[in-house]
Short mmCIF file of C-alpha atoms and ligand atoms in Angstrom, two decimals:
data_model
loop_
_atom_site.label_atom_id
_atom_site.label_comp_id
_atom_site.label_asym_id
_atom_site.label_seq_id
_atom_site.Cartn_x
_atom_site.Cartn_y
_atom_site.Cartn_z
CA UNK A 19 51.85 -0.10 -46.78
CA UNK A 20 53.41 3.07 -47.41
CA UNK A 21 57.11 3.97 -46.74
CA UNK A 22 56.96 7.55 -46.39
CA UNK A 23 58.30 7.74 -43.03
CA UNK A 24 62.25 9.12 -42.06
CA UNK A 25 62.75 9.10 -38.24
CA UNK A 26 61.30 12.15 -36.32
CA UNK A 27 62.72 15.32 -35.65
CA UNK A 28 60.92 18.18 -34.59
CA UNK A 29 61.84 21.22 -36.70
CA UNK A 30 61.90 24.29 -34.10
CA UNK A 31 58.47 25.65 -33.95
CA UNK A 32 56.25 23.25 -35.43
CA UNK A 33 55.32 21.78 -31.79
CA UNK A 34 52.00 24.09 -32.24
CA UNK A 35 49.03 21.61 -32.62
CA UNK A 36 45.76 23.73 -32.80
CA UNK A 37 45.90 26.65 -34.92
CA UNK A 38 45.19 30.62 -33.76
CA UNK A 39 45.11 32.66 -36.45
CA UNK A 40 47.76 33.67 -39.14
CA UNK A 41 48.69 31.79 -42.03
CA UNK A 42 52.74 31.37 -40.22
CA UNK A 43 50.82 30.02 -37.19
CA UNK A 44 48.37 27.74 -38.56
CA UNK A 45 50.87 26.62 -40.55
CA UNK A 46 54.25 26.41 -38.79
CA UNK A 47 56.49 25.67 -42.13
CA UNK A 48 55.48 29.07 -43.39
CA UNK A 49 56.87 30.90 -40.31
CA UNK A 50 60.47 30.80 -41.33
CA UNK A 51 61.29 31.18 -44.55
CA UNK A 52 64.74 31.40 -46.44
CA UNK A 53 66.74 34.15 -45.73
CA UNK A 54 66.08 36.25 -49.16
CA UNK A 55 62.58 34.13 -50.24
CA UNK A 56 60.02 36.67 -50.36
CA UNK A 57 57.03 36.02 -48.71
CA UNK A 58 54.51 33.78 -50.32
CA UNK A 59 51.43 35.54 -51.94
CA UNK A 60 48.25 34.24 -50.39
CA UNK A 61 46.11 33.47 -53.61
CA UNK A 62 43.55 31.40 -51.80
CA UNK A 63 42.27 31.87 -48.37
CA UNK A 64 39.33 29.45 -47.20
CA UNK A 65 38.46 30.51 -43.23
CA UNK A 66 35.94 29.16 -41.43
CA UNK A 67 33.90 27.17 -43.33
CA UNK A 68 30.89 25.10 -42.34
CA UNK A 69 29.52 23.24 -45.68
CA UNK A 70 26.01 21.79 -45.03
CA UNK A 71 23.68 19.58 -47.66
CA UNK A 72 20.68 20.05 -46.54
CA UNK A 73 20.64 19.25 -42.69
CA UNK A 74 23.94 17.25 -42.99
CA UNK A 75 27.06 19.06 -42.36
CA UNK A 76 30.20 17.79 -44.13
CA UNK A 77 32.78 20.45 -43.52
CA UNK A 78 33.60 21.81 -40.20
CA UNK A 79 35.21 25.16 -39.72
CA UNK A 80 37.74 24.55 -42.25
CA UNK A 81 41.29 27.05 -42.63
CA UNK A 82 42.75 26.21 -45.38
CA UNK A 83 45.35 28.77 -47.59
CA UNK A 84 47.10 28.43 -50.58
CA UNK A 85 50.22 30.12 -51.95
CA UNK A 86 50.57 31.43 -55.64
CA UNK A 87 52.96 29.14 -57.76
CA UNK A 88 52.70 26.33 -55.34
CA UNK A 89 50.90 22.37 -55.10
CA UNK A 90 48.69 22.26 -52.28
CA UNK A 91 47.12 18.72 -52.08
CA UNK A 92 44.53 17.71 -50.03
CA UNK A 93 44.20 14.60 -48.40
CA UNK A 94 42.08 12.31 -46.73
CA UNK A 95 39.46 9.13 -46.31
CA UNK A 96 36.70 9.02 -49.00
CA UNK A 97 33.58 11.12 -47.78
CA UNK A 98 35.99 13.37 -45.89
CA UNK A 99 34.69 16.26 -47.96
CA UNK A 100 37.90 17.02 -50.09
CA UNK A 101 35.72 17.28 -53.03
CA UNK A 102 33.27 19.37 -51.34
CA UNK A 103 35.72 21.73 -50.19
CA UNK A 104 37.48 22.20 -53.43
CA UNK A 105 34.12 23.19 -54.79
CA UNK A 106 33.91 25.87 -52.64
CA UNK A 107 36.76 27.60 -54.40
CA UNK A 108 35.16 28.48 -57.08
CA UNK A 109 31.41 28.37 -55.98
CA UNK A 110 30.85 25.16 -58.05
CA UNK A 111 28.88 23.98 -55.12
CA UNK A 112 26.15 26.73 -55.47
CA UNK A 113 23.88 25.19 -57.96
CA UNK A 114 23.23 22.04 -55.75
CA UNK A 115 19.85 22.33 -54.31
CA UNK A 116 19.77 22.66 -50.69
CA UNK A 117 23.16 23.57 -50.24
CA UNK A 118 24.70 26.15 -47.59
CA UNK A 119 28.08 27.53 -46.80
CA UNK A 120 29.24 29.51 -43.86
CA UNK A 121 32.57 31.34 -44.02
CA UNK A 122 34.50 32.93 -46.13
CA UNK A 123 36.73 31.91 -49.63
CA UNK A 124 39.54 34.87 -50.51
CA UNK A 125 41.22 34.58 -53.51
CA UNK A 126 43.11 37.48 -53.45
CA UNK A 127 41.89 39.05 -50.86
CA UNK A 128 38.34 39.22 -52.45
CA UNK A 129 35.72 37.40 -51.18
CA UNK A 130 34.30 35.12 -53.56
CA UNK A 131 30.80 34.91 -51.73
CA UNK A 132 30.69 38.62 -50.85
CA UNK A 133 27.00 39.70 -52.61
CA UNK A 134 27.25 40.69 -56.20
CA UNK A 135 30.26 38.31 -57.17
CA UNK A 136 30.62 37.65 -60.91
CA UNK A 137 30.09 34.27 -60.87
CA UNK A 138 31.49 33.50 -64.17
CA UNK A 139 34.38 35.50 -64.04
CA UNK A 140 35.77 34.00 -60.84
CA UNK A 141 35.17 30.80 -62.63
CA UNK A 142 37.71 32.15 -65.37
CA UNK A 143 39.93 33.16 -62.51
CA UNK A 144 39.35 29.84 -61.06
CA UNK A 145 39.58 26.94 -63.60
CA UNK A 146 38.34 23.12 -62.72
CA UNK A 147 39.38 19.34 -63.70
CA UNK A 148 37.53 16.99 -62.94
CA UNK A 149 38.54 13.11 -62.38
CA UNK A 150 37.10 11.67 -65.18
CA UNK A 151 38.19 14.09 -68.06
CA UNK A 152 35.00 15.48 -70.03
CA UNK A 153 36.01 16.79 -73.63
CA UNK A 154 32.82 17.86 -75.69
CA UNK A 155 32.37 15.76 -78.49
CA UNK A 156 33.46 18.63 -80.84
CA UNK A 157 37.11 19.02 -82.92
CA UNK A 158 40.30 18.99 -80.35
CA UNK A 159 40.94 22.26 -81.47
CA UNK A 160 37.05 23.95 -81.12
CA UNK A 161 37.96 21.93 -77.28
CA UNK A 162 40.65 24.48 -76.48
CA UNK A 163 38.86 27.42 -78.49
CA UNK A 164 35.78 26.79 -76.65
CA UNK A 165 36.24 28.57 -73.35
CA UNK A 166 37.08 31.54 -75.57
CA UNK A 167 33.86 31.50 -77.44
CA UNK A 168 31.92 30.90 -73.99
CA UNK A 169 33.76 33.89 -72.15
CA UNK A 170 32.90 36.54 -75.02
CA UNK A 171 36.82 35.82 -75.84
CA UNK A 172 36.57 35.14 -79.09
CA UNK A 173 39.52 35.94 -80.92
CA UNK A 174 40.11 36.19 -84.12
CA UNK A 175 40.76 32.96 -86.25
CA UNK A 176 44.60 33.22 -86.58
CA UNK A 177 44.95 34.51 -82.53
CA UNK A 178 42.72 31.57 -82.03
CA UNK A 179 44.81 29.18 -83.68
CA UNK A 180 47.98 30.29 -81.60
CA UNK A 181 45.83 29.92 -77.96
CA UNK A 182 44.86 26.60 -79.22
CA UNK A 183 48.65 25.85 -80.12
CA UNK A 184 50.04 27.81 -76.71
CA UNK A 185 47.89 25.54 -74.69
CA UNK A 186 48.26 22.28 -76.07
CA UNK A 187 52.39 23.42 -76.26
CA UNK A 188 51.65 23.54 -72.78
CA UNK A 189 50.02 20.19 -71.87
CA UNK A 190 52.63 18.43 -74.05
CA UNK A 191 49.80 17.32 -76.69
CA UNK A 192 50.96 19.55 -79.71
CA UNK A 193 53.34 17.05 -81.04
CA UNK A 194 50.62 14.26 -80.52
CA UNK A 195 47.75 15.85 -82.42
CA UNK A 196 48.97 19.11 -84.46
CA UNK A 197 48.13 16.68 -87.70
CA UNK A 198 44.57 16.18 -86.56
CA UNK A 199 43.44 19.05 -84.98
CA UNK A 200 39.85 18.91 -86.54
CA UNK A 201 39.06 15.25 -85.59
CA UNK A 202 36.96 14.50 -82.70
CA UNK A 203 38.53 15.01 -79.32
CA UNK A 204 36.93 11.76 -78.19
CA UNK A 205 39.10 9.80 -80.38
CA UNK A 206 41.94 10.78 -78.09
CA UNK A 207 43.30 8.50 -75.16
CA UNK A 208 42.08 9.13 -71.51
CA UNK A 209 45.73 10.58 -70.72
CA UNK A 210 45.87 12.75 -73.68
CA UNK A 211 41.29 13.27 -73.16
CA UNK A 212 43.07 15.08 -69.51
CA UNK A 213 45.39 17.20 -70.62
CA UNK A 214 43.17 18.31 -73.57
CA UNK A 215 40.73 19.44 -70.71
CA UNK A 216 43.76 21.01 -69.03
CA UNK A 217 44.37 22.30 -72.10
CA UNK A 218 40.78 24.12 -72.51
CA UNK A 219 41.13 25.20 -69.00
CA UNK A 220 44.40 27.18 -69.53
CA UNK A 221 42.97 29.00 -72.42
CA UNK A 222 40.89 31.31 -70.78
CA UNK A 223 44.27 32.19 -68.61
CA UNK A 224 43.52 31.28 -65.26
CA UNK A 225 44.96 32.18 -62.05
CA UNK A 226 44.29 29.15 -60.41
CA UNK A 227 43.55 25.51 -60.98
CA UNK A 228 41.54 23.05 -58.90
CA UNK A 229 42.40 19.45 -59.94
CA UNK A 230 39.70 16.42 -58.57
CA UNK A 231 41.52 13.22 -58.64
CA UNK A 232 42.68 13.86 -61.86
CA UNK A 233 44.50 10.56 -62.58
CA UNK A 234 42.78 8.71 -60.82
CA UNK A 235 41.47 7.00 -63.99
CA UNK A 236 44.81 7.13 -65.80
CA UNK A 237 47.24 4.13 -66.02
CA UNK A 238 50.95 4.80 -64.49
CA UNK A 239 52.06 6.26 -67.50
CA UNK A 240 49.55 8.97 -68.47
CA UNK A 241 49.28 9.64 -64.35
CA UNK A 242 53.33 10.52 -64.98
CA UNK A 243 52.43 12.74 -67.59
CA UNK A 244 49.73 14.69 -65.24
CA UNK A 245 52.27 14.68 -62.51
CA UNK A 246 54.99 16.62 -64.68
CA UNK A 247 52.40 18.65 -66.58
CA UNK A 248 51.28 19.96 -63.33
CA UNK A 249 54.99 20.71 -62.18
CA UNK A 250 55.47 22.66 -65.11
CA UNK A 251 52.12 24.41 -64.57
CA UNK A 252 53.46 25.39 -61.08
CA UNK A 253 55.70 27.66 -62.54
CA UNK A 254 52.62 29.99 -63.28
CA UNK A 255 49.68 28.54 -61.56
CA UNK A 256 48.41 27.78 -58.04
CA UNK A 257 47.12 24.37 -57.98
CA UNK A 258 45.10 23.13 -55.42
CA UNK A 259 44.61 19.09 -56.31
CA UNK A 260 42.66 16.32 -54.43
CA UNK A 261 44.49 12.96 -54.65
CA UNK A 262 43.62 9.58 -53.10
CA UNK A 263 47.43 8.53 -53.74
CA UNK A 264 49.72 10.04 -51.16
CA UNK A 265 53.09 9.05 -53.06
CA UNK A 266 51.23 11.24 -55.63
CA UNK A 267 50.84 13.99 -53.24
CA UNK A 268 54.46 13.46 -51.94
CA UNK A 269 55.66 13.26 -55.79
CA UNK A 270 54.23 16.36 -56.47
CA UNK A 271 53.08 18.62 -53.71
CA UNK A 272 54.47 21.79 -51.74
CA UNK A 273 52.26 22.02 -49.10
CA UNK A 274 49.43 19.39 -48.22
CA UNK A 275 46.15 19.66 -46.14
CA UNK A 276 44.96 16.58 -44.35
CA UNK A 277 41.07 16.67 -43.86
CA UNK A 278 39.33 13.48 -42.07
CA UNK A 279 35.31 13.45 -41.21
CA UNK A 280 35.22 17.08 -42.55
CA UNK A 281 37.62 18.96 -40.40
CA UNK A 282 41.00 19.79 -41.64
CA UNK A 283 43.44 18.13 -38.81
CA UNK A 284 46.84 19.48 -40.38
CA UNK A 285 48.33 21.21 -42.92
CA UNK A 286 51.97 21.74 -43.64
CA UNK A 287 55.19 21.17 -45.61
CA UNK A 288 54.41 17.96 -47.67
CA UNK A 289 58.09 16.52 -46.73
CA UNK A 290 57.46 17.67 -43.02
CA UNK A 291 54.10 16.31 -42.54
CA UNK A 292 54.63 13.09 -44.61
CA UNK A 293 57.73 12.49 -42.24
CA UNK A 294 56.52 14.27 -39.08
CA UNK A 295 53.26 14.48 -38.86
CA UNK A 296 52.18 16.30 -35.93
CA UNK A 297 48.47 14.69 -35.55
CA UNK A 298 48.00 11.16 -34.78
CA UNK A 299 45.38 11.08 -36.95
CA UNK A 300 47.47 12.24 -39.80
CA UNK A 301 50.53 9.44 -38.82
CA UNK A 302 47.79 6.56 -38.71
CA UNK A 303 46.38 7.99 -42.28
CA UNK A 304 49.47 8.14 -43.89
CA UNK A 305 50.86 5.02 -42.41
CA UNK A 306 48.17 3.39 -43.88
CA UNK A 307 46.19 2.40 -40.50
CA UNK A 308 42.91 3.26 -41.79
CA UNK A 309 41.53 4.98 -44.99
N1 LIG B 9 25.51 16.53 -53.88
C1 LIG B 9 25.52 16.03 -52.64
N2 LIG B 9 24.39 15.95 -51.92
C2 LIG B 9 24.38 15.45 -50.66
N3 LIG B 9 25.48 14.99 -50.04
C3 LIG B 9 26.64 15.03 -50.71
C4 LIG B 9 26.72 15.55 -52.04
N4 LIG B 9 28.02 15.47 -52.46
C5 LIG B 9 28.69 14.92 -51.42
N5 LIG B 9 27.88 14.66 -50.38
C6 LIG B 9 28.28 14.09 -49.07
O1 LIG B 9 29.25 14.95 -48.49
C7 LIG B 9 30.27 14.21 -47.85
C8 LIG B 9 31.61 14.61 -48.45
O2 LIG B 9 31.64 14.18 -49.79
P1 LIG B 9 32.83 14.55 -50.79
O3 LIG B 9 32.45 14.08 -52.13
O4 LIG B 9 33.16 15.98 -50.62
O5 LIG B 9 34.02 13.66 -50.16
P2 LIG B 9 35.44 13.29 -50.77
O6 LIG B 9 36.43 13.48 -49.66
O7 LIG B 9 35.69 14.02 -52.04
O8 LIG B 9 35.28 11.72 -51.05
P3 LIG B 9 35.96 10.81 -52.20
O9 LIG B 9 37.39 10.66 -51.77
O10 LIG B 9 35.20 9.53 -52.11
O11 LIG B 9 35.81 11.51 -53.52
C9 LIG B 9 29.91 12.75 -48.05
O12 LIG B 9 29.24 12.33 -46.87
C10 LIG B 9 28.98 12.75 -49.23
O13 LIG B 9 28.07 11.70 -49.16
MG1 LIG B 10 35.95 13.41 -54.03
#
């Protein structure tokens, strides 16, 4: 059972249960901020979307934003459609057969499914991880260097050699492979197999990064790791992660989204929600009732 739970208090404002429009009112931590903050830059802006597979619908009329150099987690039961919905952010979704989406994804401010959207280059905008890390079974270094080749970014070998350094640098592997960077990725741990593929995502420098679950296969040590490399990736990045572990989420999010049966039923302040939640549904979820 989780103890995430302080005793209520209502912060002033955040009464509002079913969300109108603007990002301040559908999500009430955002309407005051700190004297001098600036406002947050909307980076991702997911409104109204219906996801179908075939006949079956699995996301209903979702609102989701995200804020540049922030955590957004999202949360909820397996099957809720997290996955699915992360997908939609960078149009990873459109190569299943059958698929439909209704709606519309900003990232910003452009519409990602507005006709005659370069695919590919919203996917460099947009990088993925995905739970179960997937290096190619090339060098750790032609890893990194890859997305450069891919992305008609080739560089020339010495700039090369510093992205592959830069990025690794920033995923805390240098140190642990800069004497083997020509032996085969897959020699590497799952924890250090991760952050190489965090590694190869940051090389193509971009904007923001979808994470699916992706420690869920790591043991407590190498999930630490993940949790501070994506802190530090904060700093630059918006991060939009799915996690079945809500201390996880509480660890390491700003903001979280709860979805449950494909709707989203709150989002807010991770500290707020996690110790006010202003659904039932959300208090029974992350009381541990059910999911
Ligand atoms: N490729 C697909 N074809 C058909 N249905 C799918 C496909 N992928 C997912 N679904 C269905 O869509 C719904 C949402 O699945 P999704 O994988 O998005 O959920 P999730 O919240 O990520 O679950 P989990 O926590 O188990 O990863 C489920 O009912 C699932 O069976
Ligand atoms: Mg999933």
């Amino acid at each position: 059972m989780l103890e995430l739970r302080l005793p209520k208090k209502t912060p002033p404002g955040a009464e509002q249960a079913d969300p109108p429009g603007t990002a301040a009112e559908l999500d009430p931590s955002l309407a005051a901020p700190a004297e001098d903050a600036p406002p947050a830059r909307e980076v991702v802006r997911a409104h109204g979307i219906n996801f179908f597979y075939g006949q079956h619908q699995v996301l209903f009329n979702v609102e989701v934003t995200a804020y540049e150099r922030e955590i957004l987690a999202l949360i909820g039961p397996s099957g809720c459609g997290k996955s699915t919905f992360l997908r939609t952010l960078n149009r990873m979704n459109d190569t299943i057969p059958g698929a439909r989406l209704e709606g519309e994804v900003l990232i910003t401010g452009q519409n990602i499914y507005a006709p005659g959207t370069d695919v590919i280059g919203l996917r460099r905008r947009v990088g993925m991880i995905f739970q179960r890390s997937n290096p190619f079974p090339f060098s750790i270094a032609e890893n990194v260097a890859y997305g450069l080749k891919v992305n008609g970014l080739a560089k020339k070998k010495g700039e090369q050699a510093d992205v592959v350094e830069r990025c690794l640098r920033a995923t805390g592997l240098w140190d642990e492979v800069k004497d083997r960077l020509n032996k085969p990725a897959l020699a590497l741990s799952g924890g250090q197999q991760q952050r190489l593929c965090i590694a190869r995502a940051l090389a193509i420098e971009p904007e923001i990064l979808l994470m699916d679950e992706p420690a869920s296969a790591l043991d407590p040590i190498a999930t630490g790791r993940i949790e501070e490399l994506a802190l530090e990736l904060k700093e630059k990045y918006t991060i939009v992660i799915v996690t079945h572990n809500l201390q996880q989420a509480a660890r390491i999010s700003d903001r979280t989204s709860f979805f449950l049966m494909g709707r989203l039923v709150e989002s807010g302040r991770t500290q707020a929600m996690f110790t006010n939640p202003q659904r039932k549904e959300t208090e029974d979820y992350i009381t541990g009732r059910f999911g």
